Amino acid sequence: MATNHFQPGKVLDWTNGSGKDVLSGELVMIGTLAGVALVDIPNNATGSVQIEEVFILPKTASEAITAGAVVYMDADTKEITATSTDNTRVGVAAYAAAASDATVKVKLNA
């Protein structure tokens, strides 16, 4: 193995400076890198955040999202949307989600 290898990189330690506690399963942004908290992370504490694979995340109500669509985190609601304007890219929809669905399966950082 290369002597400069640091870690596999699927899970990163993240220090929560958001001003609020983050719950396990919650979407968080590390700059432009999307991740899902694997544990509860109190404000100003450090915890594990997974930045790869597919996660079920809450989406904007009444919005249908097609499989393979680029998806974003809505800056106001923190929900997944296909609207890019003023929102941060988090990955792609791994599967389609109907307008009536409350969640969408997202492949992070794809």
Tab-separated table of C-alpha atoms in Angstrom:
chain	number	residue	atom	x	y	z
A	1	MET	CA	0.000	0.000	0.000
A	2	ALA	CA	1.171	3.519	-0.710
A	3	THR	CA	2.886	5.071	2.269
A	4	ASN	CA	0.794	8.224	1.915
A	5	HIS	CA	-2.590	6.451	2.161
A	6	PHE	CA	-4.615	7.993	4.995
A	7	GLN	CA	-8.038	6.259	5.083
A	8	PRO	CA	-10.616	4.653	2.760
A	9	GLY	CA	-12.713	7.858	2.748
A	10	LYS	CA	-16.275	6.512	2.796
A	11	VAL	CA	-16.726	7.833	6.329
A	12	LEU	CA	-15.223	11.067	7.590
A	13	ASP	CA	-15.000	12.628	11.040
A	14	TRP	CA	-16.949	15.898	11.050
A	15	THR	CA	-17.042	18.564	13.723
A	16	ASN	CA	-20.529	19.986	14.017
A	17	GLY	CA	-20.349	23.761	13.973
A	18	SER	CA	-23.928	24.216	12.752
A	19	GLY	CA	-25.243	25.697	15.994
A	20	LYS	CA	-27.635	22.781	16.551
A	21	ASP	CA	-27.455	19.086	17.336
A	22	VAL	CA	-27.449	16.784	14.294
A	23	LEU	CA	-29.324	13.496	14.520
A	24	SER	CA	-28.191	10.171	13.096
A	25	GLY	CA	-29.502	9.896	9.530
A	26	GLU	CA	-29.556	13.654	8.972
A	27	LEU	CA	-28.039	15.129	5.821
A	28	VAL	CA	-25.087	17.436	6.501
A	29	MET	CA	-22.819	19.408	4.223
A	30	ILE	CA	-19.047	19.487	4.584
A	31	GLY	CA	-18.460	22.426	2.271
A	32	THR	CA	-19.838	21.097	-1.013
A	33	LEU	CA	-19.523	17.453	0.088
A	34	ALA	CA	-22.801	15.815	1.135
A	35	GLY	CA	-22.865	13.313	3.985
A	36	VAL	CA	-25.236	11.533	6.327
A	37	ALA	CA	-24.560	11.529	10.049
A	38	LEU	CA	-24.056	7.947	11.240
A	39	VAL	CA	-24.481	8.930	14.891
A	40	ASP	CA	-26.065	11.814	16.787
A	41	ILE	CA	-23.549	14.683	16.722
A	42	PRO	CA	-24.131	17.411	19.319
A	43	ASN	CA	-23.189	20.968	18.406
A	44	ASN	CA	-19.395	21.469	18.674
A	45	ALA	CA	-18.801	17.700	18.889
A	46	THR	CA	-17.221	15.389	16.310
A	47	GLY	CA	-18.914	12.343	14.801
A	48	SER	CA	-18.908	10.032	11.793
A	49	VAL	CA	-20.458	11.130	8.500
A	50	GLN	CA	-20.775	8.791	5.519
A	51	ILE	CA	-20.176	10.469	2.164
A	52	GLU	CA	-20.808	7.530	-0.201
A	53	GLU	CA	-23.563	5.046	-0.974
A	54	VAL	CA	-27.367	5.399	-1.212
A	55	PHE	CA	-29.478	6.896	1.575
A	56	ILE	CA	-33.226	7.468	1.925
A	57	LEU	CA	-33.698	11.199	2.489
A	58	PRO	CA	-36.726	13.486	2.881
A	59	LYS	CA	-37.721	15.299	-0.293
A	60	THR	CA	-39.735	18.368	-1.147
A	61	ALA	CA	-43.454	17.616	-0.919
A	62	SER	CA	-45.373	17.172	-4.190
A	63	GLU	CA	-42.184	17.078	-6.292
A	64	ALA	CA	-41.610	14.067	-8.531
A	65	ILE	CA	-37.958	13.168	-9.075
A	66	THR	CA	-36.804	10.857	-11.870
A	67	ALA	CA	-34.160	8.168	-11.477
A	68	GLY	CA	-30.746	9.553	-12.327
A	69	ALA	CA	-31.750	13.182	-11.821
A	70	VAL	CA	-29.209	15.437	-10.144
A	71	VAL	CA	-30.584	16.377	-6.719
A	72	TYR	CA	-29.875	19.203	-4.315
A	73	MET	CA	-30.444	20.101	-0.676
A	74	ASP	CA	-32.997	22.883	-0.430
A	75	ALA	CA	-31.243	25.672	1.462
A	76	ASP	CA	-34.364	26.536	3.484
A	77	THR	CA	-36.046	23.195	4.214
A	78	LYS	CA	-32.972	20.902	4.160
A	79	GLU	CA	-35.008	18.520	1.976
A	80	ILE	CA	-34.010	16.993	-1.359
A	81	THR	CA	-35.153	18.767	-4.513
A	82	ALA	CA	-34.373	18.660	-8.224
A	83	THR	CA	-34.237	22.476	-8.267
A	84	SER	CA	-30.691	23.743	-8.579
A	85	THR	CA	-31.256	27.472	-8.035
A	86	ASP	CA	-29.891	28.597	-4.636
A	87	ASN	CA	-29.432	24.963	-3.534
A	88	THR	CA	-26.420	22.674	-2.973
A	89	ARG	CA	-25.860	19.539	-5.068
A	90	VAL	CA	-25.856	16.326	-3.001
A	91	GLY	CA	-25.832	13.600	-5.665
A	92	VAL	CA	-28.279	11.808	-7.939
A	93	ALA	CA	-31.599	10.081	-7.398
A	94	ALA	CA	-30.803	6.360	-7.420
A	95	TYR	CA	-34.494	5.560	-7.998
A	96	ALA	CA	-37.511	7.567	-9.073
A	97	ALA	CA	-39.706	9.164	-6.397
A	98	ALA	CA	-43.335	10.044	-7.066
A	99	ALA	CA	-44.779	13.406	-6.084
A	100	SER	CA	-46.684	11.635	-3.295
A	101	ASP	CA	-43.505	10.086	-1.822
A	102	ALA	CA	-42.059	11.702	1.291
A	103	THR	CA	-38.539	10.444	0.554
A	104	VAL	CA	-36.119	9.732	-2.275
A	105	LYS	CA	-33.163	7.332	-2.469
A	106	VAL	CA	-30.040	9.411	-3.141
A	107	LYS	CA	-26.580	8.243	-4.204
A	108	LEU	CA	-24.430	10.764	-2.397
A	109	ASN	CA	-21.844	12.840	-4.253
A	110	ALA	CA	-22.438	11.099	-7.578
